[in-house]
PDB file of C-alpha atoms in Angstrom:
ATOM      1  CA  MET S 205      58.732  -9.801   6.258  1.00 47.00           C
ATOM      2  CA  THR S 206      56.861 -12.342   4.112  1.00 48.00           C
ATOM      3  CA  ALA S 207      58.480 -15.396   2.514  1.00 48.00           C
ATOM      4  CA  VAL S 208      58.369 -13.605  -0.825  1.00 47.00           C
ATOM      5  CA  GLY S 209      59.976 -10.591   0.793  1.00 49.00           C
ATOM      6  CA  HIS S 210      62.756 -12.747   2.288  1.00 49.00           C
ATOM      7  CA  ALA S 211      63.364 -14.412  -1.090  1.00 48.00           C
ATOM      8  CA  ALA S 212      63.530 -11.056  -2.863  1.00 49.00           C
ATOM      9  CA  HIS S 213      65.889  -9.735  -0.184  1.00 51.00           C
ATOM     10  CA  GLY S 214      68.076 -12.837  -0.643  1.00 51.00           C
ATOM     11  CA  VAL S 215      68.213 -12.342  -4.414  1.00 51.00           C
ATOM     12  CA  HIS S 216      69.599  -8.820  -3.930  1.00 56.00           C
ATOM     13  CA  GLU S 217      71.957  -9.754  -1.107  1.00 61.00           C
ATOM     14  CA  ALA S 218      73.573 -12.850  -2.643  1.00 78.00           C
ATOM     15  CA  PRO S 219      75.524 -11.137  -5.468  1.00 77.00           C
ATOM     16  CA  ALA S 220      76.774  -8.409  -3.095  1.00 77.00           C
ATOM     17  CA  LYS S 221      77.878 -11.027  -0.578  1.00 81.00           C
ATOM     18  CA  ARG S 222      79.565 -13.043  -3.324  1.00 85.00           C
ATOM     19  CA  LEU S 223      81.358  -9.926  -4.545  1.00 86.00           C
ATOM     20  CA  GLY S 224      82.566  -9.245  -1.003  1.00 87.00           C
ATOM     21  CA  ILE S 225      83.915 -12.796  -0.704  1.00 89.00           C
ATOM     22  CA  ASN S 226      85.554 -12.537  -4.143  1.00 90.00           C
ATOM     23  CA  ARG S 227      87.273  -9.286  -3.151  1.00 92.00           C
ATOM     24  CA  LEU S 228      88.475 -10.709   0.158  1.00 91.00           C
ATOM     25  CA  GLY S 229      89.848 -13.784  -1.628  1.00 93.00           C
ATOM     26  CA  LEU S 230      91.691 -11.613  -4.155  1.00 95.00           C
ATOM     27  CA  TRP S 231      93.203  -9.481  -1.380  1.00 95.00           C
ATOM     28  CA  PHE S 232      94.411 -12.618   0.406  1.00 95.00           C
ATOM     29  CA  PHE S 233      95.952 -13.777  -2.873  1.00 96.00           C
ATOM     30  CA  ILE S 234      97.639 -10.386  -3.360  1.00 96.00           C
ATOM     31  CA  LEU S 235      98.914 -10.489   0.231  1.00 96.00           C
ATOM     32  CA  SER S 236     100.426 -13.938  -0.279  1.00 97.00           C
ATOM     33  CA  GLU S 237     102.034 -12.809  -3.539  1.00 96.00           C
ATOM     34  CA  SER S 238     103.432  -9.723  -1.771  1.00 97.00           C
ATOM     35  CA  ILE S 239     105.404 -12.008   0.532  1.00 97.00           C
ATOM     36  CA  LEU S 240     107.259 -13.378  -2.503  1.00 97.00           C
ATOM     37  CA  PHE S 241     108.190  -9.870  -3.679  1.00 97.00           C
ATOM     38  CA  VAL S 242     109.215  -8.711  -0.187  1.00 97.00           C
ATOM     39  CA  GLY S 243     111.361 -11.848   0.112  1.00 97.00           C
ATOM     40  CA  LEU S 244     113.091 -11.062  -3.184  1.00 97.00           C
ATOM     41  CA  LEU S 245     113.762  -7.483  -2.042  1.00 96.00           C
ATOM     42  CA  MET S 246     115.298  -8.780   1.184  1.00 96.00           C
ATOM     43  CA  VAL S 247     117.481 -11.237  -0.741  1.00 96.00           C
ATOM     44  CA  ARG S 248     118.629  -8.389  -3.008  1.00 95.00           C
ATOM     45  CA  PHE S 249     119.809  -6.233  -0.097  1.00 93.00           C
ATOM     46  CA  SER S 250     121.185  -9.215   1.804  1.00 94.00           C
ATOM     47  CA  LEU S 251     123.378 -10.358  -1.121  1.00 94.00           C
ATOM     48  CA  LEU S 252     124.297  -7.041  -2.726  1.00 89.00           C
ATOM     49  CA  GLY S 253     123.861  -4.347  -0.091  1.00 88.00           C
ATOM     50  CA  THR S 254     123.393  -1.084  -1.983  1.00 84.00           C
ATOM     51  CA  TYR S 255     125.498  -2.166  -4.966  1.00 86.00           C
ATOM     52  CA  ILE S 256     124.128  -1.772  -8.495  1.00 85.00           C
ATOM     53  CA  HIS S 257     125.949  -2.590 -11.706  1.00 85.00           C
ATOM     54  CA  GLU S 258     127.136   0.542 -13.527  1.00 84.00           C
ATOM     55  CA  GLU S 259     126.197  -0.897 -16.946  1.00 84.00           C
ATOM     56  CA  LEU S 260     122.526  -1.130 -16.021  1.00 87.00           C
ATOM     57  CA  SER S 261     120.613   1.180 -18.358  1.00 86.00           C
ATOM     58  CA  GLN S 262     119.009   3.929 -16.255  1.00 88.00           C
ATOM     59  CA  LEU S 263     117.109   5.202 -19.273  1.00 90.00           C
ATOM     60  CA  ILE S 264     115.412   1.879 -19.980  1.00 92.00           C
ATOM     61  CA  GLY S 265     114.607   1.495 -16.279  1.00 93.00           C
ATOM     62  CA  LEU S 266     112.935   4.902 -16.197  1.00 94.00           C
ATOM     63  CA  MET S 267     111.089   4.350 -19.475  1.00 95.00           C
ATOM     64  CA  ILE S 268     109.598   0.976 -18.553  1.00 96.00           C
ATOM     65  CA  THR S 269     108.611   2.375 -15.150  1.00 96.00           C
ATOM     66  CA  VAL S 270     106.716   5.262 -16.743  1.00 96.00           C
ATOM     67  CA  ILE S 271     105.078   2.827 -19.193  1.00 97.00           C
ATOM     68  CA  LEU S 272     103.887   0.563 -16.381  1.00 96.00           C
ATOM     69  CA  LEU S 273     102.547   3.525 -14.377  1.00 96.00           C
ATOM     70  CA  ALA S 274     100.686   4.736 -17.468  1.00 96.00           C
ATOM     71  CA  SER S 275      99.213   1.253 -17.957  1.00 97.00           C
ATOM     72  CA  SER S 276      97.846   1.384 -14.415  1.00 96.00           C
ATOM     73  CA  PHE S 277      95.978   4.552 -15.342  1.00 96.00           C
ATOM     74  CA  THR S 278      94.428   3.004 -18.464  1.00 96.00           C
ATOM     75  CA  ALA S 279      93.514  -0.116 -16.455  1.00 97.00           C
ATOM     76  CA  TYR S 280      91.815   2.168 -13.915  1.00 95.00           C
ATOM     77  CA  GLN S 281      89.928   3.886 -16.714  1.00 95.00           C
ATOM     78  CA  ALA S 282      88.825   0.494 -18.066  1.00 96.00           C
ATOM     79  CA  GLU S 283      87.377  -0.377 -14.664  1.00 94.00           C
ATOM     80  CA  ARG S 284      85.595   2.973 -14.382  1.00 93.00           C
ATOM     81  CA  SER S 285      84.238   2.694 -17.932  1.00 93.00           C
ATOM     82  CA  MET S 286      82.862  -0.737 -17.073  1.00 93.00           C
ATOM     83  CA  ALA S 287      81.181   0.635 -13.954  1.00 91.00           C
ATOM     84  CA  ARG S 288      79.505   3.275 -16.148  1.00 91.00           C
ATOM     85  CA  GLY S 289      78.427   0.595 -18.622  1.00 90.00           C
ATOM     86  CA  ASP S 290      80.546   2.074 -21.426  1.00 92.00           C
ATOM     87  CA  LEU S 291      81.723  -1.148 -23.082  1.00 93.00           C
ATOM     88  CA  GLY S 292      83.461   0.664 -25.949  1.00 94.00           C
ATOM     89  CA  ALA S 293      85.687   2.672 -23.618  1.00 95.00           C
ATOM     90  CA  THR S 294      86.300  -0.447 -21.507  1.00 95.00           C
ATOM     91  CA  LYS S 295      87.536  -2.396 -24.512  1.00 96.00           C
ATOM     92  CA  ARG S 296      89.646   0.530 -25.720  1.00 97.00           C
ATOM     93  CA  ASN S 297      91.313   1.042 -22.345  1.00 97.00           C
ATOM     94  CA  LEU S 298      91.908  -2.680 -21.890  1.00 97.00           C
ATOM     95  CA  LEU S 299      93.577  -2.777 -25.316  1.00 97.00           C
ATOM     96  CA  ILE S 300      95.813   0.207 -24.467  1.00 98.00           C
ATOM     97  CA  THR S 301      96.746  -1.486 -21.181  1.00 98.00           C
ATOM     98  CA  LEU S 302      97.597  -4.673 -23.069  1.00 98.00           C
ATOM     99  CA  GLY S 303      99.747  -2.666 -25.481  1.00 98.00           C
ATOM    100  CA  LEU S 304     101.602  -0.831 -22.711  1.00 98.00           C
ATOM    101  CA  GLY S 305     102.170  -4.105 -20.844  1.00 98.00           C
ATOM    102  CA  THR S 306     103.609  -5.639 -23.997  1.00 98.00           C
ATOM    103  CA  VAL S 307     105.925  -2.650 -24.452  1.00 98.00           C
ATOM    104  CA  PHE S 308     107.041  -3.064 -20.831  1.00 97.00           C
ATOM    105  CA  ILE S 309     107.949  -6.712 -21.494  1.00 97.00           C
ATOM    106  CA  ALA S 310     109.757  -5.724 -24.697  1.00 97.00           C
ATOM    107  CA  GLY S 311     111.750  -3.162 -22.674  1.00 96.00           C
ATOM    108  CA  VAL S 312     112.729  -5.767 -20.097  1.00 96.00           C
ATOM    109  CA  ALA S 313     113.655  -8.203 -22.902  1.00 96.00           C
ATOM    110  CA  PHE S 314     115.907  -5.546 -24.430  1.00 94.00           C
ATOM    111  CA  GLU S 315     117.442  -4.911 -21.009  1.00 94.00           C
ATOM    112  CA  TRP S 316     118.049  -8.648 -20.580  1.00 94.00           C
ATOM    113  CA  HIS S 317     119.751  -8.803 -23.978  1.00 93.00           C
ATOM    114  CA  GLU S 318     122.173  -6.090 -22.854  1.00 89.00           C
ATOM    115  CA  ALA S 319     122.508  -7.494 -19.337  1.00 91.00           C
ATOM    116  CA  LEU S 320     123.431 -11.002 -20.473  1.00 91.00           C
ATOM    117  CA  GLU S 321     126.784  -9.670 -21.666  1.00 89.00           C
ATOM    118  CA  ALA S 322     127.386  -7.144 -18.883  1.00 88.00           C
ATOM    119  CA  PHE S 323     126.408  -9.306 -15.907  1.00 90.00           C
ATOM    120  CA  PRO S 324     125.340 -12.854 -16.807  1.00 90.00           C
ATOM    121  CA  PRO S 325     123.186 -14.877 -14.390  1.00 91.00           C
ATOM    122  CA  SER S 326     126.304 -16.695 -13.188  1.00 92.00           C
ATOM    123  CA  THR S 327     127.385 -13.507 -11.356  1.00 92.00           C
ATOM    124  CA  VAL S 328     125.803 -12.503  -8.043  1.00 94.00           C
ATOM    125  CA  PHE S 329     124.333  -9.274  -9.406  1.00 93.00           C
ATOM    126  CA  GLY S 330     123.129 -11.017 -12.558  1.00 94.00           C
ATOM    127  CA  SER S 331     121.523 -13.778 -10.526  1.00 95.00           C
ATOM    128  CA  VAL S 332     119.623 -11.273  -8.372  1.00 96.00           C
ATOM    129  CA  PHE S 333     118.711  -9.066 -11.338  1.00 96.00           C
ATOM    130  CA  PHE S 334     117.412 -11.863 -13.557  1.00 96.00           C
ATOM    131  CA  THR S 335     115.513 -13.519 -10.699  1.00 96.00           C
ATOM    132  CA  MET S 336     113.791 -10.300  -9.613  1.00 97.00           C
ATOM    133  CA  THR S 337     112.946  -9.071 -13.103  1.00 97.00           C
ATOM    134  CA  GLY S 338     112.065 -12.631 -14.204  1.00 97.00           C
ATOM    135  CA  VAL S 339     109.565 -13.139 -11.383  1.00 97.00           C
ATOM    136  CA  HIS S 340     108.077  -9.719 -12.039  1.00 98.00           C
ATOM    137  CA  VAL S 341     107.833 -10.198 -15.805  1.00 98.00           C
ATOM    138  CA  PHE S 342     106.125 -13.544 -15.219  1.00 97.00           C
ATOM    139  CA  HIS S 343     103.490 -11.681 -13.185  1.00 98.00           C
ATOM    140  CA  VAL S 344     103.162  -9.076 -15.935  1.00 98.00           C
ATOM    141  CA  LEU S 345     102.642 -11.896 -18.445  1.00 98.00           C
ATOM    142  CA  THR S 346      99.949 -13.554 -16.341  1.00 97.00           C
ATOM    143  CA  GLY S 347      98.307 -10.135 -15.922  1.00 97.00           C
ATOM    144  CA  LEU S 348      98.335  -9.656 -19.681  1.00 98.00           C
ATOM    145  CA  VAL S 349      96.758 -13.077 -20.210  1.00 98.00           C
ATOM    146  CA  MET S 350      94.030 -12.210 -17.684  1.00 97.00           C
ATOM    147  CA  LEU S 351      93.385  -8.822 -19.297  1.00 97.00           C
ATOM    148  CA  ALA S 352      93.259 -10.433 -22.759  1.00 97.00           C
ATOM    149  CA  ILE S 353      90.699 -12.990 -21.540  1.00 97.00           C
ATOM    150  CA  VAL S 354      88.625 -10.217 -19.950  1.00 97.00           C
ATOM    151  CA  HIS S 355      88.838  -8.109 -23.128  1.00 96.00           C
ATOM    152  CA  ARG S 356      87.516 -11.095 -25.107  1.00 96.00           C
ATOM    153  CA  ARG S 357      84.684 -11.553 -22.606  1.00 95.00           C
ATOM    154  CA  VAL S 358      83.718  -7.870 -22.811  1.00 94.00           C
ATOM    155  CA  ARG S 359      83.859  -7.976 -26.602  1.00 94.00           C
ATOM    156  CA  ARG S 360      81.486 -10.967 -26.606  1.00 93.00           C
ATOM    157  CA  HIS S 361      79.204  -9.306 -24.012  1.00 89.00           C
ATOM    158  CA  GLU S 362      79.888 -12.170 -21.589  1.00 90.00           C
ATOM    159  CA  THR S 363      80.965  -9.589 -18.999  1.00 85.00           C
ATOM    160  CA  THR S 364      78.684  -6.604 -18.487  1.00 83.00           C
ATOM    161  CA  SER S 365      78.447  -3.705 -16.061  1.00 81.00           C
ATOM    162  CA  THR S 366      76.059  -5.726 -13.858  1.00 83.00           C
ATOM    163  CA  ASP S 367      78.689  -8.452 -13.428  1.00 84.00           C
ATOM    164  CA  SER S 368      81.968  -6.584 -13.779  1.00 89.00           C
ATOM    165  CA  TRP S 369      83.981  -8.712 -11.350  1.00 93.00           C
ATOM    166  CA  PRO S 370      86.298 -10.165 -14.071  1.00 94.00           C
ATOM    167  CA  VAL S 371      87.308  -6.609 -15.071  1.00 95.00           C
ATOM    168  CA  GLU S 372      87.725  -5.499 -11.461  1.00 94.00           C
ATOM    169  CA  ALA S 373      89.790  -8.568 -10.509  1.00 96.00           C
ATOM    170  CA  SER S 374      92.141  -8.444 -13.485  1.00 97.00           C
ATOM    171  CA  VAL S 375      92.619  -4.673 -13.097  1.00 97.00           C
ATOM    172  CA  LYS S 376      93.313  -5.014  -9.362  1.00 97.00           C
ATOM    173  CA  TYR S 377      95.908  -7.688 -10.131  1.00 97.00           C
ATOM    174  CA  TRP S 378      97.455  -5.394 -12.742  1.00 98.00           C
ATOM    175  CA  HIS S 379      97.744  -2.589 -10.178  1.00 97.00           C
ATOM    176  CA  PHE S 380      99.382  -5.034  -7.787  1.00 98.00           C
ATOM    177  CA  VAL S 381     102.011  -5.868 -10.420  1.00 97.00           C
ATOM    178  CA  ASP S 382     102.558  -2.109 -10.747  1.00 97.00           C
ATOM    179  CA  VAL S 383     102.975  -1.675  -6.968  1.00 97.00           C
ATOM    180  CA  ALA S 384     105.535  -4.499  -6.947  1.00 98.00           C
ATOM    181  CA  TRP S 385     107.531  -2.673  -9.643  1.00 97.00           C
ATOM    182  CA  VAL S 386     107.303   0.602  -7.661  1.00 97.00           C
ATOM    183  CA  PHE S 387     109.580  -1.089  -5.105  1.00 97.00           C
ATOM    184  CA  PHE S 388     111.642  -3.201  -7.525  1.00 96.00           C
ATOM    185  CA  TYR S 389     112.593  -0.234  -9.709  1.00 96.00           C
ATOM    186  CA  PRO S 390     114.547   1.719  -7.048  1.00 95.00           C
ATOM    187  CA  ALA S 391     115.990  -1.499  -5.618  1.00 95.00           C
ATOM    188  CA  LEU S 392     117.362  -2.577  -9.003  1.00 94.00           C
ATOM    189  CA  TYR S 393     118.179   0.716 -10.705  1.00 93.00           C
ATOM    190  CA  LEU S 394     118.423   3.643  -8.307  1.00 90.00           C
ATOM    191  CA  ILE S 395     120.042   2.609  -5.034  1.00 84.00           C
ATOM    192  CA  SER S 396     123.779   3.050  -5.020  1.00 75.00           C
TER     193      SER S 396
ATOM    194  CA  MET C 106      68.699  12.827 -18.953  1.00 47.00           C
ATOM    195  CA  SER C 107      67.426  11.701 -15.542  1.00 52.00           C
ATOM    196  CA  ASP C 108      68.914  13.014 -12.285  1.00 55.00           C
ATOM    197  CA  ILE C 109      70.319   9.551 -11.467  1.00 50.00           C
ATOM    198  CA  ALA C 110      72.068   9.233 -14.840  1.00 52.00           C
ATOM    199  CA  ALA C 111      73.430  12.780 -14.539  1.00 55.00           C
ATOM    200  CA  THR C 112      74.744  12.053 -11.027  1.00 59.00           C
ATOM    201  CA  GLY C 113      76.335   8.825 -12.294  1.00 56.00           C
ATOM    202  CA  GLU C 114      78.066  10.678 -15.122  1.00 58.00           C
ATOM    203  CA  MET C 115      79.303  13.384 -12.736  1.00 61.00           C
ATOM    204  CA  GLN C 116      80.688  10.737 -10.373  1.00 60.00           C
ATOM    205  CA  GLY C 117      82.351   9.006 -13.330  1.00 58.00           C
ATOM    206  CA  ALA C 118      83.966  12.271 -14.461  1.00 59.00           C
ATOM    207  CA  ARG C 119      85.140  12.978 -10.887  1.00 62.00           C
ATOM    208  CA  ARG C 120      86.654   9.475 -10.698  1.00 60.00           C
ATOM    209  CA  ILE C 121      88.571   9.960 -13.945  1.00 62.00           C
ATOM    210  CA  GLY C 122      89.740  13.318 -12.549  1.00 86.00           C
ATOM    211  CA  ILE C 123      91.111  11.497  -9.518  1.00 90.00           C
ATOM    212  CA  GLY C 124      92.825   8.985 -11.811  1.00 90.00           C
ATOM    213  CA  VAL C 125      94.540  11.774 -13.757  1.00 92.00           C
ATOM    214  CA  ARG C 126      95.720  13.426 -10.534  1.00 94.00           C
ATOM    215  CA  VAL C 127      97.049  10.110  -9.183  1.00 95.00           C
ATOM    216  CA  VAL C 128      98.993   9.338 -12.355  1.00 94.00           C
ATOM    217  CA  LEU C 129     100.447  12.880 -12.400  1.00 94.00           C
ATOM    218  CA  VAL C 130     101.582  12.489  -8.784  1.00 95.00           C
ATOM    219  CA  LEU C 131     103.113   9.100  -9.638  1.00 95.00           C
ATOM    220  CA  GLY C 132     104.973  10.619 -12.584  1.00 94.00           C
ATOM    221  CA  ALA C 133     106.259  13.536 -10.504  1.00 95.00           C
ATOM    222  CA  LEU C 134     107.437  11.227  -7.720  1.00 96.00           C
ATOM    223  CA  THR C 135     109.211   9.002 -10.257  1.00 95.00           C
ATOM    224  CA  VAL C 136     111.086  12.016 -11.636  1.00 93.00           C
ATOM    225  CA  ILE C 137     112.039  13.135  -8.090  1.00 94.00           C
ATOM    226  CA  GLU C 138     113.149   9.569  -7.290  1.00 93.00           C
ATOM    227  CA  TYR C 139     115.300   9.499 -10.428  1.00 92.00           C
ATOM    228  CA  ALA C 140     116.788  12.939  -9.696  1.00 92.00           C
ATOM    229  CA  ILE C 141     117.724  11.859  -6.157  1.00 91.00           C
ATOM    230  CA  ALA C 142     119.399   8.725  -7.517  1.00 89.00           C
ATOM    231  CA  ILE C 143     121.415  10.796  -9.999  1.00 87.00           C
ATOM    232  CA  ALA C 144     122.415  13.371  -7.341  1.00 88.00           C
ATOM    233  CA  GLU C 145     123.434  10.561  -4.919  1.00 82.00           C
ATOM    234  CA  PRO C 146     122.923  12.514  -1.678  1.00 83.00           C
ATOM    235  CA  PRO C 147     123.991  10.851   1.585  1.00 84.00           C
ATOM    236  CA  GLY C 148     121.252   8.685   3.057  1.00 83.00           C
ATOM    237  CA  GLN C 149     119.436   8.245  -0.245  1.00 87.00           C
ATOM    238  CA  LEU C 150     118.247   4.700   0.550  1.00 89.00           C
ATOM    239  CA  PRO C 151     115.529   5.630   3.104  1.00 91.00           C
ATOM    240  CA  LEU C 152     114.592   8.668   1.010  1.00 93.00           C
ATOM    241  CA  ILE C 153     114.105   6.680  -2.180  1.00 93.00           C
ATOM    242  CA  PHE C 154     112.106   3.990  -0.390  1.00 93.00           C
ATOM    243  CA  ALA C 155     109.962   6.643   1.290  1.00 95.00           C
ATOM    244  CA  ILE C 156     109.158   7.949  -2.195  1.00 96.00           C
ATOM    245  CA  ALA C 157     108.413   4.394  -3.388  1.00 96.00           C
ATOM    246  CA  LEU C 158     106.016   4.032  -0.467  1.00 96.00           C
ATOM    247  CA  ALA C 159     104.451   7.398  -1.321  1.00 97.00           C
ATOM    248  CA  LYS C 160     103.872   6.055  -4.855  1.00 96.00           C
ATOM    249  CA  ALA C 161     102.383   2.768  -3.661  1.00 97.00           C
ATOM    250  CA  VAL C 162      99.859   4.351  -1.267  1.00 97.00           C
ATOM    251  CA  PRO C 163      97.771   6.278  -3.861  1.00 96.00           C
ATOM    252  CA  ILE C 164      97.740   3.211  -6.131  1.00 96.00           C
ATOM    253  CA  LEU C 165      96.439   1.111  -3.241  1.00 96.00           C
ATOM    254  CA  ILE C 166      93.846   3.680  -2.169  1.00 95.00           C
ATOM    255  CA  TYR C 167      92.584   5.162  -5.431  1.00 94.00           C
ATOM    256  CA  PHE C 168      93.290   2.448  -8.011  1.00 95.00           C
ATOM    257  CA  MET C 169      92.976  -0.756  -5.970  1.00 94.00           C
ATOM    258  CA  HIS C 170      90.301   0.588  -3.577  1.00 92.00           C
ATOM    259  CA  VAL C 171      91.919  -1.029  -0.561  1.00 91.00           C
ATOM    260  CA  ASN C 172      89.190   0.543   1.614  1.00 88.00           C
ATOM    261  CA  GLN C 173      86.806  -2.079   0.259  1.00 83.00           C
ATOM    262  CA  ILE C 174      88.405  -4.639   2.589  1.00 81.00           C
ATOM    263  CA  TRP C 175      86.740  -3.023   5.595  1.00 77.00           C
ATOM    264  CA  GLY C 176      83.693  -1.857   3.630  1.00 71.00           C
ATOM    265  CA  GLY C 177      84.768   1.763   3.428  1.00 61.00           C
ATOM    266  CA  GLU C 178      84.140   2.112  -0.284  1.00 57.00           C
ATOM    267  CA  HIS C 179      81.612   0.484  -2.594  1.00 53.00           C
ATOM    268  CA  SER C 180      82.872   1.185  -6.072  1.00 46.00           C
TER     269      SER C 180
END
């Protein structure tokens, strides 16, 4: 291969290699974050066994779970739209995801309002409940901030289908937050 | 429309189809999980966590593309 050929080959290979490194880095980050969530689950069962407070609202738990699962679907659609180069659909799906995430946080806030009277953080159950939901909501908030930044970038054409890593990364993180809740929901609401 | 563009659109439609199926499965499993919790059968803890695991796996595979770690999928 000629020098020009090598240079051209390098131009095509570099972004793919960078994307591979980015993905690996994100997966390592997700793995390290998973340890925090697994630790919280272990603390929950260590301190409370299979006990759950009877005043915990099952309906709110189910509703916010369905909302978060739905937001994962719209986030997935945003990523796919970006891959197809459909910026309009990407923006729309990112906005819906942002809305659903906000509704999820509002649901948790409502649950906290009720929970503060039923089992305040000074009780063992309250302490576990507020810590677990608090850590998770913080991750939802950071996910929302990331998605909002990405939405702004897409709107300004700073992120396009040829460099869609910001969309992919923020959506992957959003799915991770969803997976964490998939395990937190039964641990907090369903086990008895 | 060129063949490449048509293939891309077909793949996109297939992907969205997968997304719909995944979210329907997740919804169904959540309802089953909830029903089990309400019924309180003996030994519900492993059952409910098995369902939680069954919900996490499709998210990891189809939404997070975990296969990309070992180069199995280039999405």
